[in-house]
Every structure is written in structure tokens, then in C-alpha cells.
Amino acid sequence: MSQAVGVSELLAAARAAPGFMPDDEGRALYEAARSVAVPGPLLEVGSWMGKSALYLAAAARETGRQVVTVDHHRGSEEHQPGWEYHDPSLVDPAVGRVDTLPHFRRTIADAGAEDVVIAVVTRSETLAPLWSTPLALLFLDGSHTEESARRDQDAWVATLAVGGTLAIHDVFPDPADGGQAPYGVYRRVVGSGDFQELPGTGSLRLLRRLR
């Protein structure tokens, strides 16, 4: 597809892409990214096969920003053999490990978003100490264990510009609905007093950094 593909086409591609984000939450992420008032790139932690990256890409296309995605592309704990979301077709037989990077690249390329999406293939905590550009939007959607979710919070929230937007996915106050690690991140961020909560959608929580 042409690199000139428009916002509506990117949103349609996001809806059709493989992944776990409902369209109403994806549209809310897009709206949050397109409306953020401070300069800077959009960065997501945890990309899977690129669905949420396309919602962010639509906002980036509209506002002249870039999207940076950070993922080791070896899958989270729940994607490993014997776990709930394991898909054997995603295992690279040469190394015997999950590898979602080829699928991610195909998703971004097929949507015509390669000019606005920059993929960094590493662990989130490896990149964070090297990062110096204040972020306009930070989207946390990485591994959902308590340890890794806290690690992503500690590594990246400080890089968000004042006035920037923090988006946290899979926030479930009721343990019966889902894991509690992202909810813990959300509670800690709200409790810091440094953020103002914005209207969210479904399991997506949005907050603006005040200081």
C-alpha cells in the first residue's frame, strides 16, 4: 500500500488486524493520541502483532508525529507453551520460541504505516535508560505479571511530558474480569497525585500528567 494511506484506512486496518484490543478501546486510544496537546512522539510498550500500533499510527498520521513500539516479540507469559493464549503457529522452529516480529512487520506494512511506526525490538527496561525525548503519549500494554508491569511503570512513566497522556490497557478492578497487574499500575499512578484521570473506555484508562 502507498505510504500516503489516510487516517480512515489506517483505522480500518487496525480493526481488521489480529490482536486483543476491542475497537471501542482502540478508537479511544486513537482519540487520546490525536488530541494530546504537547509535542513529542507516541510510544507503546507491548505490540504483539501491531493492532494497537495502527490506532496510534492513525493519530500520528493526522498530527505529524511518530509512533515508537517497544517489544521483544517473544510473547508474554500467557503466550508461552502450556498457557492460555499460546499459538503454536507463532513459534519459530529454528529457535523453539515465539516470534511475533514478522507478523507485526506484515501488519504495519500491509496497512501502509511503515513511515510513521518505528519498531524497537528489545525489552522495555533495556531501552528506557537510553531514552531522552519527552513523550506526548505513553501506552502501557506489555506483559501483565506484577513484576513486569511494575518494571514498565518504573522505566517509562517518568519519560512522559507534563501535559502528556498515559494510557494503560487491561485495567480490571474486579479480579474475575482479568489480571490485576495493570490495575495495580493504574492505582499507583493515580495515588501519586501527579496525574488527572480522563474518561476511559472499557479496560483502557487514560490519565494526563500534571507535574
Coordinates of C-alpha atoms in Angstrom, one line a residue:
M1 CA 0.0 0.0 0.0
S2 CA 1.1 3.6 -0.5
Q3 CA 2.7 5.5 2.3
A4 CA 0.1 8.2 1.7
V5 CA -2.7 5.9 3.1
G6 CA -5.1 8.0 5.1
V7 CA -6.4 8.0 8.6
S8 CA -9.6 6.2 7.8
E9 CA -7.8 3.5 6.0
L10 CA -5.4 3.1 9.0
L11 CA -8.3 2.8 11.4
A12 CA -10.0 0.2 9.1
A13 CA -6.7 -1.7 9.0
A14 CA -6.5 -1.5 12.8
R15 CA -10.0 -3.0 13.2
A16 CA -9.1 -5.9 10.9
A17 CA -5.7 -6.6 12.4
P18 CA -5.1 -9.6 14.7
G19 CA -5.0 -8.8 18.4
F20 CA -6.9 -8.4 21.6
M21 CA -8.0 -4.7 21.6
P22 CA -11.7 -4.1 21.1
D23 CA -12.4 -1.4 18.5
D24 CA -14.1 0.9 21.0
E25 CA -10.9 0.9 23.1
G26 CA -8.8 1.3 20.0
R27 CA -10.8 4.3 18.9
A28 CA -10.4 5.8 22.4
L29 CA -6.7 5.3 22.2
Y30 CA -6.7 7.0 18.8
E31 CA -8.7 9.9 20.0
A32 CA -6.4 10.3 23.1
A33 CA -3.3 10.3 20.8
R34 CA -4.7 12.7 18.3
S35 CA -5.8 15.2 20.9
V36 CA -2.8 15.3 23.2
A37 CA -1.6 19.0 23.2
V38 CA 2.2 18.7 24.0
P39 CA 4.9 17.9 21.4
G40 CA 6.7 14.6 21.3
P41 CA 6.3 11.0 19.9
L42 CA 3.8 8.4 20.9
L43 CA 5.3 5.2 22.5
E44 CA 3.7 1.9 23.2
V45 CA 5.2 -0.8 25.4
G46 CA 3.9 -4.2 24.1
S47 CA 2.9 -4.5 20.5
W48 CA 2.0 -8.2 19.8
M49 CA 1.2 -8.2 16.1
G50 CA 0.6 -4.5 15.6
K51 CA -3.1 -3.9 16.1
S52 CA -2.8 -1.1 18.7
A53 CA 0.1 0.4 16.9
L54 CA -2.2 1.1 13.9
Y55 CA -4.6 3.0 16.1
L56 CA -1.7 5.1 17.2
A57 CA -0.4 5.3 13.6
A58 CA -3.7 6.8 12.5
A59 CA -3.3 9.6 15.1
A60 CA 0.4 10.0 14.2
R61 CA -0.6 10.4 10.5
E62 CA -3.2 13.0 11.4
T63 CA -0.9 15.1 13.7
G64 CA 2.5 14.7 12.1
R65 CA 4.0 12.5 14.9
Q66 CA 5.9 9.2 15.0
V67 CA 4.9 6.1 16.9
V68 CA 7.7 4.1 18.6
T69 CA 6.8 0.5 19.6
V70 CA 8.9 -1.4 22.1
D71 CA 8.5 -5.2 22.3
H72 CA 10.9 -8.2 22.4
H73 CA 8.4 -10.1 20.2
R74 CA 9.0 -13.3 22.1
G75 CA 5.5 -13.2 23.7
S76 CA 4.3 -12.6 27.2
E77 CA 4.0 -15.3 29.8
E78 CA 0.4 -16.1 28.7
H79 CA 1.6 -16.8 25.1
Q80 CA 4.2 -19.5 26.0
P81 CA 3.6 -23.2 25.6
G82 CA 1.0 -24.6 28.0
W83 CA -0.5 -21.2 28.7
E84 CA -3.9 -19.9 27.8
Y85 CA -3.1 -17.8 24.7
H86 CA -0.3 -19.9 23.2
D87 CA -0.5 -20.2 19.4
P88 CA 1.9 -22.9 18.0
S89 CA 1.9 -21.2 14.6
L90 CA 3.8 -18.3 16.1
V91 CA 6.7 -20.4 17.3
D92 CA 9.9 -20.1 15.2
P93 CA 11.1 -23.7 14.8
A94 CA 14.7 -22.6 14.4
V95 CA 14.9 -21.4 18.0
G96 CA 11.8 -23.0 19.5
R97 CA 10.4 -19.7 20.8
V98 CA 7.5 -17.4 20.0
D99 CA 8.4 -14.8 17.4
T100 CA 5.7 -12.2 16.5
L101 CA 8.0 -9.8 14.8
P102 CA 7.4 -11.0 11.2
H103 CA 3.6 -10.8 11.8
F104 CA 4.0 -7.3 13.3
R105 CA 6.0 -6.1 10.3
R106 CA 3.5 -7.5 7.9
T107 CA 0.6 -5.8 9.8
I108 CA 2.3 -2.4 9.6
A109 CA 3.5 -2.8 6.0
D110 CA 0.1 -4.0 4.7
A111 CA -1.6 -1.0 6.4
G112 CA 0.9 1.5 4.8
A113 CA 2.1 2.7 8.1
E114 CA 5.9 2.0 7.9
D115 CA 6.7 5.7 7.6
V116 CA 5.1 6.5 11.0
V117 CA 5.8 3.4 13.0
I118 CA 9.3 2.7 14.3
A119 CA 9.7 -0.7 15.9
V120 CA 12.4 -1.2 18.6
V121 CA 12.9 -4.9 19.3
T122 CA 14.1 -5.3 22.8
R123 CA 12.8 -5.4 26.4
S124 CA 11.2 -2.2 27.6
E125 CA 13.6 -1.8 30.6
T126 CA 16.6 -2.2 28.2
L127 CA 15.5 0.8 26.0
A128 CA 14.2 3.1 28.8
P129 CA 17.7 4.2 30.2
L130 CA 18.7 5.2 26.7
W131 CA 15.6 7.2 26.0
S132 CA 15.7 11.0 26.5
T133 CA 12.9 12.5 24.4
P134 CA 9.8 13.5 26.4
L135 CA 6.8 11.5 25.2
A136 CA 3.4 13.1 24.3
L137 CA 1.7 9.7 24.9
L138 CA 2.8 6.5 26.7
F139 CA 0.7 3.4 26.1
L140 CA 1.4 0.6 28.6
D141 CA 0.3 -2.8 27.3
G142 CA 3.2 -5.1 28.0
S143 CA 3.5 -8.3 30.0
H144 CA 0.8 -8.5 32.7
T145 CA 2.7 -10.1 35.6
E146 CA 3.0 -7.9 38.6
E147 CA 6.8 -7.7 38.3
S148 CA 6.9 -6.8 34.6
A149 CA 4.0 -4.3 34.9
R150 CA 5.7 -2.5 37.7
R151 CA 9.0 -2.6 35.8
D152 CA 7.4 -1.0 32.8
Q153 CA 5.9 1.7 35.0
D154 CA 9.1 2.4 36.7
A155 CA 11.0 2.5 33.4
W156 CA 8.7 4.7 31.4
V157 CA 6.2 6.9 33.3
A158 CA 9.0 9.4 34.1
T159 CA 9.6 10.0 30.4
L160 CA 6.1 11.3 29.8
A161 CA 6.0 15.1 29.3
V162 CA 4.0 17.3 31.6
G163 CA 0.6 17.6 29.8
G164 CA 1.2 14.3 28.1
T165 CA -1.3 11.3 28.2
L166 CA -0.7 8.0 29.9
A167 CA -2.8 5.1 28.6
I168 CA -3.0 1.8 30.4
H169 CA -4.7 -1.2 28.9
D170 CA -6.4 -4.2 30.5
V171 CA -7.3 -2.4 33.8
F172 CA -9.8 -4.6 35.6
P173 CA -10.8 -3.6 39.1
D174 CA -12.6 -7.0 39.5
P175 CA -10.2 -9.9 39.6
A176 CA -12.9 -12.0 38.0
D177 CA -12.6 -10.0 34.8
G178 CA -8.8 -10.2 34.4
G179 CA -5.3 -10.0 35.9
Q180 CA -4.6 -7.3 38.5
A181 CA -1.1 -6.1 37.5
P182 CA -2.3 -3.3 35.1
Y183 CA -4.9 -2.2 37.7
G184 CA -2.0 -2.0 40.2
V185 CA -0.1 0.3 37.9
Y186 CA -3.2 2.4 37.5
R187 CA -3.8 2.7 41.2
R188 CA -0.2 3.6 41.9
V189 CA -0.2 6.3 39.2
V190 CA -3.5 7.8 40.5
G191 CA -2.2 7.7 44.0
S192 CA 1.0 9.6 43.1
G193 CA -1.1 12.8 42.7
D194 CA 0.8 13.6 39.5
F195 CA -2.0 12.7 37.2
Q196 CA -5.5 13.7 36.4
E197 CA -7.8 10.9 35.2
L198 CA -9.5 11.4 31.9
P199 CA -12.6 9.5 30.6
G200 CA -11.7 5.9 29.7
T201 CA -13.3 3.2 27.7
G202 CA -13.7 -0.5 28.7
S203 CA -10.4 -1.6 30.2
L204 CA -8.5 1.4 28.8
R205 CA -7.6 4.0 31.4
L206 CA -6.4 7.5 30.4
L207 CA -4.5 10.0 32.6
R208 CA -2.9 13.4 32.0
R209 CA 0.4 14.2 33.6
L210 CA 0.1 17.4 35.8
R211 CA 3.6 17.7 37.1

